[in-house]
mmCIF file of C-alpha atoms in Angstrom:
data_model
loop_
_atom_site.group_PDB
_atom_site.id
_atom_site.type_symbol
_atom_site.label_atom_id
_atom_site.label_comp_id
_atom_site.label_asym_id
_atom_site.label_seq_id
_atom_site.Cartn_x
_atom_site.Cartn_y
_atom_site.Cartn_z
ATOM 1 C CA MET A 1303 -7.061 22.174 -19.267
ATOM 2 C CA ARG A 1304 -3.029 22.046 -19.047
ATOM 3 C CA LEU A 1305 -1.379 19.694 -20.925
ATOM 4 C CA PHE A 1306 2.317 18.529 -19.444
ATOM 5 C CA ALA A 1307 4.953 17.062 -22.084
ATOM 6 C CA ARG A 1308 7.647 15.119 -20.637
ATOM 7 C CA SER A 1309 11.018 13.704 -21.772
ATOM 8 C CA GLY A 1310 11.008 10.456 -20.860
ATOM 9 C CA PRO A 1311 8.633 7.346 -20.713
ATOM 10 C CA GLY A 1312 7.270 7.186 -16.758
ATOM 11 C CA PHE A 1313 7.208 9.824 -14.181
ATOM 12 C CA GLY A 1314 10.485 9.920 -13.055
ATOM 13 C CA PRO A 1315 13.071 8.389 -11.049
ATOM 14 C CA GLY A 1316 11.075 8.828 -8.009
ATOM 15 C CA PHE A 1317 7.940 6.987 -9.293
ATOM 16 C CA GLY A 1318 10.341 4.007 -10.613
ATOM 17 C CA ALA A 1319 11.777 3.535 -6.931
ATOM 18 C CA LEU A 1320 8.448 3.854 -5.690
ATOM 19 C CA GLY A 1321 7.584 0.799 -7.700
ATOM 20 C CA VAL A 1322 10.734 -1.261 -6.460
ATOM 21 C CA LEU A 1323 9.725 -0.289 -3.439
ATOM 22 C CA GLY A 1324 6.218 -2.070 -4.298
ATOM 23 C CA ALA A 1325 7.364 -5.042 -5.494
ATOM 24 C CA PHE A 1326 10.032 -5.391 -2.431
ATOM 25 C CA VAL A 1327 6.779 -5.493 -0.335
ATOM 26 C CA VAL A 1328 4.573 -7.547 -2.163
ATOM 27 C CA VAL A 1329 7.119 -10.366 -2.592
ATOM 28 C CA GLU A 1330 8.315 -10.221 1.086
ATOM 29 C CA VAL A 1331 4.404 -10.250 2.628
ATOM 30 C CA VAL A 1332 4.005 -13.261 0.214
ATOM 31 C CA ALA A 1333 6.906 -14.979 1.106
ATOM 32 C CA ARG A 1334 6.233 -14.596 4.826
ATOM 33 C CA SER A 1335 2.608 -15.677 4.370
ATOM 34 C CA GLY A 1336 2.845 -19.249 4.269
ATOM 35 C CA VAL A 1337 1.078 -19.780 0.641
ATOM 36 C CA PHE A 1338 4.156 -20.936 -0.972
ATOM 37 C CA ASP A 1339 7.541 -23.085 0.566
ATOM 38 C CA ALA A 1340 10.190 -20.988 2.343
ATOM 39 C CA ALA A 1341 12.456 -22.815 0.439
ATOM 40 C CA ALA A 1342 11.236 -22.126 -2.964
ATOM 41 C CA LEU A 1343 9.885 -18.371 -2.233
ATOM 42 C CA PRO A 1344 12.585 -16.923 -0.167
ATOM 43 C CA PRO A 1345 11.490 -13.576 1.459
ATOM 44 C CA ALA A 1346 12.881 -10.234 -0.268
ATOM 45 C CA SER A 1347 14.876 -9.184 2.417
ATOM 46 C CA SER A 1348 16.728 -12.596 2.701
ATOM 47 C CA VAL A 1349 17.423 -12.233 -0.925
ATOM 48 C CA LEU A 1350 18.330 -8.255 -0.864
ATOM 49 C CA ALA A 1351 20.718 -9.559 2.336
ATOM 50 C CA ARG A 1352 22.038 -12.368 -0.116
ATOM 51 C CA ALA A 1353 22.907 -9.716 -3.131
ATOM 52 C CA GLY A 1354 24.787 -7.459 -0.295
ATOM 53 C CA GLU A 1355 26.843 -10.178 0.330
ATOM 54 C CA MET A 1356 28.023 -11.292 -3.158
ATOM 55 C CA VAL A 1357 29.757 -7.848 -3.923
ATOM 56 C CA VAL A 1358 32.591 -9.045 -1.528
ATOM 57 C CA ASP A 1359 32.459 -12.301 -2.272
ATOM 58 C CA ASP A 1360 35.499 -13.199 -4.886
ATOM 59 C CA GLY A 1361 34.271 -16.108 -6.091
ATOM 60 C CA PHE A 1362 30.640 -14.352 -6.963
ATOM 61 C CA LEU A 1363 32.408 -11.466 -8.452
ATOM 62 C CA GLY A 1364 34.835 -13.879 -10.926
ATOM 63 C CA ASP A 1365 31.811 -15.747 -12.345
ATOM 64 C CA LEU A 1366 30.276 -12.469 -13.053
ATOM 65 C CA TRP A 1367 33.029 -10.856 -14.852
ATOM 66 C CA VAL A 1368 33.264 -14.384 -16.917
ATOM 67 C CA THR A 1369 29.732 -13.429 -17.976
ATOM 68 C CA VAL A 1370 29.837 -9.543 -18.525
ATOM 69 C CA SER A 1371 33.261 -10.160 -20.770
ATOM 70 C CA ALA A 1372 31.555 -12.853 -22.991
ATOM 71 C CA TRP A 1373 28.470 -11.035 -23.190
ATOM 72 C CA LEU A 1374 30.271 -7.296 -23.924
ATOM 73 C CA SER A 1375 32.548 -8.935 -26.461
ATOM 74 C CA GLY A 1376 29.975 -10.621 -28.292
ATOM 75 C CA LEU A 1377 27.731 -7.487 -28.483
ATOM 76 C CA GLY A 1378 30.889 -5.603 -29.533
ATOM 77 C CA LEU A 1379 31.537 -8.208 -32.347
ATOM 78 C CA ALA A 1380 27.374 -7.841 -33.270
ATOM 79 C CA VAL A 1381 27.929 -4.013 -33.683
ATOM 80 C CA LEU A 1382 31.281 -4.621 -35.824
ATOM 81 C CA PHE A 1383 29.183 -7.068 -38.075
ATOM 82 C CA ALA A 1384 25.853 -5.567 -38.271
ATOM 83 C CA VAL A 1385 26.168 -1.314 -38.660
ATOM 84 C CA PRO A 1386 28.660 -1.800 -41.703
ATOM 85 C CA ALA A 1387 26.020 -4.548 -43.194
ATOM 86 C CA GLY A 1388 23.494 -2.483 -42.510
ATOM 87 C CA LEU A 1389 24.685 0.868 -44.422
ATOM 88 C CA LEU A 1390 25.698 -1.301 -47.082
ATOM 89 C CA LEU A 1391 21.907 -2.945 -47.467
ATOM 90 C CA GLY A 1392 20.244 0.328 -46.880
ATOM 91 C CA SER A 1393 22.629 2.010 -49.974
ATOM 92 C CA LEU A 1394 21.998 -0.655 -51.949
ATOM 93 C CA PRO A 1395 18.145 -1.391 -52.496
ATOM 94 C CA ARG A 1396 18.707 -4.394 -55.167
ATOM 95 C CA LEU A 1397 21.262 -5.945 -52.837
ATOM 96 C CA ASP A 1398 18.844 -5.191 -49.872
ATOM 97 C CA THR A 1399 16.072 -7.091 -51.956
ATOM 98 C CA ALA A 1400 18.464 -9.722 -52.392
ATOM 99 C CA ALA A 1401 19.204 -10.397 -48.922
ATOM 100 C CA LEU A 1402 15.888 -9.815 -47.610
ATOM 101 C CA ALA A 1403 14.538 -13.610 -48.106
ATOM 102 C CA VAL A 1404 18.112 -14.838 -46.096
ATOM 103 C CA VAL A 1405 17.931 -11.997 -43.288
ATOM 104 C CA GLU A 1406 13.850 -13.114 -42.823
ATOM 105 C CA LEU A 1407 14.984 -16.967 -42.821
ATOM 106 C CA ALA A 1408 17.743 -16.722 -40.143
ATOM 107 C CA ARG A 1409 16.380 -14.208 -37.866
ATOM 108 C CA PRO A 1410 13.322 -15.986 -36.572
ATOM 109 C CA ILE A 1411 15.864 -18.933 -35.356
ATOM 110 C CA PRO A 1412 16.407 -18.654 -31.329
ATOM 111 C CA SER A 1413 19.558 -18.767 -30.614
ATOM 112 C CA VAL A 1414 18.945 -21.451 -27.415
ATOM 113 C CA ALA A 1415 18.381 -23.794 -30.181
ATOM 114 C CA LEU A 1416 21.720 -23.016 -31.815
ATOM 115 C CA ILE A 1417 23.782 -23.788 -28.625
ATOM 116 C CA PRO A 1418 24.279 -27.763 -29.535
ATOM 117 C CA LEU A 1419 25.493 -26.639 -33.054
ATOM 118 C CA ALA A 1420 27.805 -24.311 -31.233
ATOM 119 C CA ILE A 1421 29.398 -26.697 -28.685
ATOM 120 C CA LEU A 1422 30.236 -29.011 -31.666
ATOM 121 C CA VAL A 1423 31.718 -25.996 -33.790
ATOM 122 C CA PHE A 1424 33.420 -23.782 -31.016
ATOM 123 C CA VAL A 1425 34.305 -26.503 -28.266
ATOM 124 C CA GLU A 1426 35.478 -23.844 -25.853
ATOM 125 C CA PRO A 1427 33.052 -22.299 -23.749
ATOM 126 C CA ASP A 1428 33.745 -19.273 -23.743
ATOM 127 C CA ARG A 1429 33.705 -18.920 -27.727
ATOM 128 C CA VAL A 1430 30.215 -20.780 -27.695
ATOM 129 C CA GLU A 1431 28.970 -17.886 -25.606
ATOM 130 C CA ARG A 1432 30.328 -15.058 -27.403
ATOM 131 C CA SER A 1433 29.388 -16.697 -30.757
ATOM 132 C CA LEU A 1434 25.725 -17.000 -29.510
ATOM 133 C CA VAL A 1435 25.639 -13.702 -28.270
ATOM 134 C CA CYS A 1436 27.029 -12.291 -31.319
ATOM 135 C CA TYR A 1437 23.865 -13.888 -33.526
ATOM 136 C CA ALA A 1438 21.284 -13.221 -30.740
ATOM 137 C CA ALA A 1439 22.373 -9.492 -31.014
ATOM 138 C CA LEU A 1440 23.331 -9.185 -34.682
ATOM 139 C CA TRP A 1441 19.666 -8.921 -35.893
ATOM 140 C CA PRO A 1442 18.291 -6.313 -33.529
ATOM 141 C CA ILE A 1443 21.202 -3.807 -34.882
ATOM 142 C CA LEU A 1444 21.303 -5.014 -38.399
ATOM 143 C CA LEU A 1445 17.258 -4.246 -38.956
ATOM 144 C CA ASN A 1446 16.951 -1.016 -36.756
ATOM 145 C CA THR A 1447 20.023 0.215 -39.193
ATOM 146 C CA LEU A 1448 18.267 -0.847 -42.401
ATOM 147 C CA TYR A 1449 15.215 0.949 -40.801
ATOM 148 C CA GLY A 1450 17.369 4.184 -39.765
ATOM 149 C CA LEU A 1451 18.411 4.497 -43.036
ATOM 150 C CA ARG A 1452 14.786 4.177 -44.905
ATOM 151 C CA ASP A 1453 14.043 7.050 -42.340
ATOM 152 C CA VAL A 1454 16.540 9.040 -43.709
ATOM 153 C CA ASP A 1455 14.461 12.880 -45.373
ATOM 154 C CA PRO A 1456 15.176 12.086 -49.457
ATOM 155 C CA VAL A 1457 15.225 15.982 -49.501
ATOM 156 C CA ALA A 1458 18.408 15.488 -47.610
ATOM 157 C CA LYS A 1459 20.390 13.605 -49.702
ATOM 158 C CA GLU A 1460 19.116 14.775 -53.135
ATOM 159 C CA THR A 1461 20.388 18.336 -52.079
ATOM 160 C CA LEU A 1462 23.654 17.004 -50.823
ATOM 161 C CA ARG A 1463 24.158 15.165 -54.480
ATOM 162 C CA SER A 1464 23.323 18.714 -56.250
ATOM 163 C CA PHE A 1465 26.292 19.948 -54.703
ATOM 164 C CA GLY A 1466 28.294 17.303 -55.915
ATOM 165 C CA PHE A 1467 28.515 14.887 -52.886
ATOM 166 C CA GLY A 1468 28.583 10.715 -54.230
ATOM 167 C CA VAL A 1469 27.933 8.031 -51.876
ATOM 168 C CA VAL A 1470 30.291 8.149 -49.229
ATOM 169 C CA GLY A 1471 29.571 11.683 -48.462
ATOM 170 C CA VAL A 1472 26.181 11.401 -48.475
ATOM 171 C CA LEU A 1473 26.408 8.641 -46.141
ATOM 172 C CA TRP A 1474 28.722 9.711 -43.740
ATOM 173 C CA ARG A 1475 27.091 13.416 -43.598
ATOM 174 C CA VAL A 1476 23.265 12.786 -43.871
ATOM 175 C CA SER A 1477 22.531 8.938 -43.430
ATOM 176 C CA MET A 1478 24.642 7.831 -40.829
ATOM 177 C CA PRO A 1479 23.774 10.832 -38.345
ATOM 178 C CA SER A 1480 19.796 10.638 -39.195
ATOM 179 C CA ALA A 1481 20.087 6.554 -38.771
ATOM 180 C CA GLY A 1482 22.418 6.844 -35.396
ATOM 181 C CA PRO A 1483 19.353 6.901 -33.063
ATOM 182 C CA PHE A 1484 18.021 3.783 -34.758
ATOM 183 C CA VAL A 1485 21.477 1.967 -34.131
ATOM 184 C CA VAL A 1486 21.691 3.041 -30.359
ATOM 185 C CA THR A 1487 17.862 1.800 -30.466
ATOM 186 C CA GLY A 1488 19.025 -1.506 -31.690
ATOM 187 C CA VAL A 1489 21.966 -2.144 -29.627
ATOM 188 C CA ARG A 1490 20.102 -0.990 -26.428
ATOM 189 C CA ILE A 1491 17.634 -4.084 -27.674
ATOM 190 C CA ALA A 1492 20.397 -6.152 -28.221
ATOM 191 C CA ALA A 1493 22.499 -6.139 -25.302
ATOM 192 C CA SER A 1494 19.473 -7.366 -23.339
ATOM 193 C CA VAL A 1495 18.901 -10.133 -25.629
ATOM 194 C CA GLY A 1496 22.597 -11.088 -25.549
ATOM 195 C CA LEU A 1497 22.327 -11.325 -21.758
ATOM 196 C CA ILE A 1498 19.320 -13.886 -21.657
ATOM 197 C CA VAL A 1499 21.739 -15.808 -24.088
ATOM 198 C CA VAL A 1500 24.942 -15.568 -22.392
ATOM 199 C CA VAL A 1501 23.334 -17.116 -19.339
ATOM 200 C CA SER A 1502 21.510 -19.418 -20.985
ATOM 201 C CA ALA A 1503 24.154 -20.824 -22.769
ATOM 202 C CA GLU A 1504 25.966 -21.223 -19.421
ATOM 203 C CA LEU A 1505 23.475 -22.737 -18.143
ATOM 204 C CA ARG A 1506 23.389 -24.870 -20.974
ATOM 205 C CA ALA A 1507 26.740 -25.452 -21.752
ATOM 206 C CA GLY A 1508 28.481 -25.187 -18.430
ATOM 207 C CA GLY A 1509 32.019 -24.054 -18.498
ATOM 208 C CA GLU A 1510 34.577 -22.936 -15.608
ATOM 209 C CA GLY A 1511 32.988 -19.903 -14.438
ATOM 210 C CA GLY A 1512 29.692 -17.586 -15.138
ATOM 211 C CA LEU A 1513 26.498 -16.314 -13.596
ATOM 212 C CA GLY A 1514 24.982 -19.284 -15.589
ATOM 213 C CA VAL A 1515 27.629 -21.807 -13.544
ATOM 214 C CA TYR A 1516 27.128 -20.135 -10.262
ATOM 215 C CA LEU A 1517 23.271 -20.463 -10.396
ATOM 216 C CA LEU A 1518 23.714 -24.160 -10.938
ATOM 217 C CA GLU A 1519 26.199 -24.514 -8.116
ATOM 218 C CA THR A 1520 23.642 -22.703 -5.738
ATOM 219 C CA GLN A 1521 20.921 -25.670 -6.688
ATOM 220 C CA SER A 1522 23.492 -28.640 -5.724
ATOM 221 C CA GLY A 1523 23.826 -29.814 -2.341
ATOM 222 C CA GLY A 1524 20.241 -29.314 -1.468
ATOM 223 C CA GLY A 1525 19.845 -25.969 -3.301
ATOM 224 C CA ARG A 1526 19.952 -22.203 -2.103
ATOM 225 C CA ALA A 1527 17.014 -20.078 -3.881
ATOM 226 C CA ASP A 1528 18.027 -17.038 -2.005
ATOM 227 C CA LEU A 1529 21.611 -17.616 -3.520
ATOM 228 C CA MET A 1530 20.126 -18.165 -7.160
ATOM 229 C CA VAL A 1531 17.555 -15.505 -6.812
ATOM 230 C CA ALA A 1532 20.336 -12.891 -5.752
ATOM 231 C CA GLY A 1533 22.363 -13.886 -8.479
ATOM 232 C CA ALA A 1534 19.538 -13.683 -10.996
ATOM 233 C CA CYS A 1535 18.523 -10.017 -9.527
ATOM 234 C CA TRP A 1536 22.388 -9.010 -10.442
ATOM 235 C CA ALA A 1537 22.109 -9.812 -14.009
ATOM 236 C CA GLY A 1538 19.186 -7.456 -13.761
ATOM 237 C CA VAL A 1539 21.365 -4.836 -12.527
ATOM 238 C CA LEU A 1540 23.614 -5.613 -15.415
ATOM 239 C CA GLY A 1541 20.893 -5.369 -17.632
ATOM 240 C CA VAL A 1542 19.564 -1.862 -16.269
ATOM 241 C CA ALA A 1543 23.060 -0.738 -16.136
ATOM 242 C CA ALA A 1544 23.918 -1.196 -19.589
ATOM 243 C CA ASN A 1545 20.304 0.230 -21.096
ATOM 244 C CA ALA A 1546 21.324 3.156 -18.592
ATOM 245 C CA GLY A 1547 24.967 3.601 -20.477
ATOM 246 C CA LEU A 1548 23.291 3.494 -24.077
ATOM 247 C CA VAL A 1549 20.655 6.041 -23.206
ATOM 248 C CA TRP A 1550 23.547 8.511 -21.975
ATOM 249 C CA VAL A 1551 25.380 8.023 -24.892
ATOM 250 C CA GLU A 1552 22.303 8.645 -27.067
ATOM 251 C CA ARG A 1553 21.715 11.592 -25.588
ATOM 252 C CA LEU A 1554 25.157 12.631 -25.553
ATOM 253 C CA PHE A 1555 25.708 12.112 -29.529
ATOM 254 C CA PHE A 1556 22.211 12.480 -31.271
ATOM 255 C CA PRO A 1557 20.834 15.337 -28.815
ATOM 256 C CA GLN A 1558 18.469 16.070 -31.928
ATOM 257 C CA SER A 1559 16.614 12.893 -31.300
ATOM 258 C CA ARG A 1560 15.701 14.010 -27.245
ATOM 259 C CA PRO A 1561 12.260 14.637 -27.303
ATOM 260 C CA PHE A 1562 11.011 18.490 -26.389
ATOM 261 C CA PRO A 1563 11.237 19.680 -23.058
ATOM 262 C CA ALA A 1564 8.485 19.774 -20.388
ATOM 263 C CA ALA A 1565 6.246 22.554 -20.782
ATOM 264 C CA SER A 1566 3.115 23.663 -19.574
ATOM 265 C CA ILE A 1567 0.700 24.458 -22.546
ATOM 266 C CA SER A 1568 -3.070 26.389 -21.661
ATOM 267 C CA GLY A 1569 -6.026 25.608 -24.122
ATOM 268 C CA SER A 1570 -6.364 23.196 -26.780
ATOM 269 C CA ALA A 1571 -4.386 20.501 -27.718
ATOM 270 C CA ALA A 1572 -4.477 21.884 -31.432
ATOM 271 C CA TRP A 1573 -2.515 25.093 -30.395
ATOM 272 C CA GLY A 1574 0.844 22.785 -28.953
ATOM 273 C CA ALA A 1575 2.769 23.266 -32.505
ATOM 274 C CA LEU A 1576 2.666 26.972 -31.498
ATOM 275 C CA PRO A 1577 3.997 28.628 -28.858
ATOM 276 C CA PRO A 1578 1.232 30.640 -26.444
ATOM 277 C CA ASP A 1579 0.795 34.494 -26.636
ATOM 278 C CA PRO A 1580 1.606 35.961 -23.249
ATOM 279 C CA ARG A 1581 -0.681 38.860 -23.895
ATOM 280 C CA TYR A 1582 -3.821 36.813 -24.257
ATOM 281 C CA ARG A 1583 -5.788 35.973 -21.423
ATOM 282 C CA PRO A 1584 -9.395 33.868 -22.066
ATOM 283 C CA GLY A 1585 -12.215 36.088 -22.068
ATOM 284 C CA ARG A 1586 -10.010 38.897 -23.636
ATOM 285 C CA PRO A 1587 -9.713 40.060 -27.535
ATOM 286 C CA ARG A 1588 -6.535 39.185 -29.342
ATOM 287 C CA PRO A 1589 -4.369 42.342 -29.361
ATOM 288 C CA GLN A 1590 -4.323 44.295 -32.238
ATOM 289 C CA THR A 1591 -1.302 45.761 -34.348
ATOM 290 C CA PRO A 1592 -1.053 49.519 -35.046
ATOM 291 C CA ASP A 1593 -2.695 48.817 -38.615
ATOM 292 C CA GLY A 1594 -5.752 46.960 -37.541
ATOM 293 C CA LEU A 1595 -4.588 43.240 -38.591
ATOM 294 C CA LYS A 1596 -4.933 40.465 -36.052
ATOM 295 C CA THR A 1597 -1.484 39.324 -34.450
ATOM 296 C CA GLN A 1598 0.271 36.357 -35.893
ATOM 297 C CA ALA A 1599 2.401 33.777 -34.704
ATOM 298 C CA PRO A 1600 5.715 33.350 -35.814
ATOM 299 C CA GLY A 1601 5.780 32.479 -39.544
ATOM 300 C CA GLY A 1602 2.725 33.967 -40.470
ATOM 301 C CA LEU A 1603 0.530 30.861 -39.195
ATOM 302 C CA LYS A 1604 -2.439 32.208 -37.357
ATOM 303 C CA ARG A 1605 -3.497 30.410 -34.612
ATOM 304 C CA GLN A 1606 -6.916 28.546 -34.478
ATOM 305 C CA ALA A 1607 -9.087 27.299 -31.886
ATOM 306 C CA PRO A 1608 -11.002 23.838 -32.476
ATOM 307 C CA ASP A 1609 -14.128 25.085 -33.286
ATOM 308 C CA GLY A 1610 -11.760 26.660 -36.321
ATOM 309 C CA LEU A 1611 -12.328 30.322 -35.578
ATOM 310 C CA GLU A 1612 -9.065 32.666 -35.427
ATOM 311 C CA ARG A 1613 -7.792 34.040 -32.142
#
């Protein structure tokens, strides 16, 4: 039996492109079958053509930039607030316990439910959107930072303290590098949530521009479903691009968090912790050392098959 370890989810970009192509074909066939009204469900080819035309549409690009600026600024504020708060709460257990009730109370409140309150408090649409994105993105980053600090090896922290390092030194040299991948994961989740919130806020609060405002305008004067779906697809492209960028940042700054490279392993999965002996073949005896002792794996650990017998 051969086991293959993969370095990431899925089977690679080729299979991802195949999935996108399959979805495109399914939507195209269903839309042209006549089951749904063409005005309600436009063909995928028509949506793709409209999405291509938007690239050179100055009006759409201006609305897209309004959304991106509000989204990124709100996400940046969330990172500035959540990461230091998470480091502080994670380093002080008593403070973490005291703040836990407040976090658990505020976290489940939907951000879209606060849109009317944000309109009353901030008035200006761009400030409304930034504040809502910041609120929605705050919790994934904060909680992932806390989880990352709790996952730090206590032996490593005690070792550094034994060498005379204080709280700040332990936090900078051990806790932050260990919790870094968790923080980036929290930002990835927060980016998706923030994009949803900013478009929802634009749909509800309106304003002079934005992707949500553009989607509303496509439904005025009889409605253009192809333009609306094409605009929504560009929102999805923004989310995919943000996720890919954050994955690249994680691999660049935290290479230790990457999974093991792909490898082909022969034999039982129980042998996966040790590298295979290239001299061993099934049906042949294990090579012997000059003193007659059985060959051992690196570190002195003996290989064992699933039946517990030494190999």
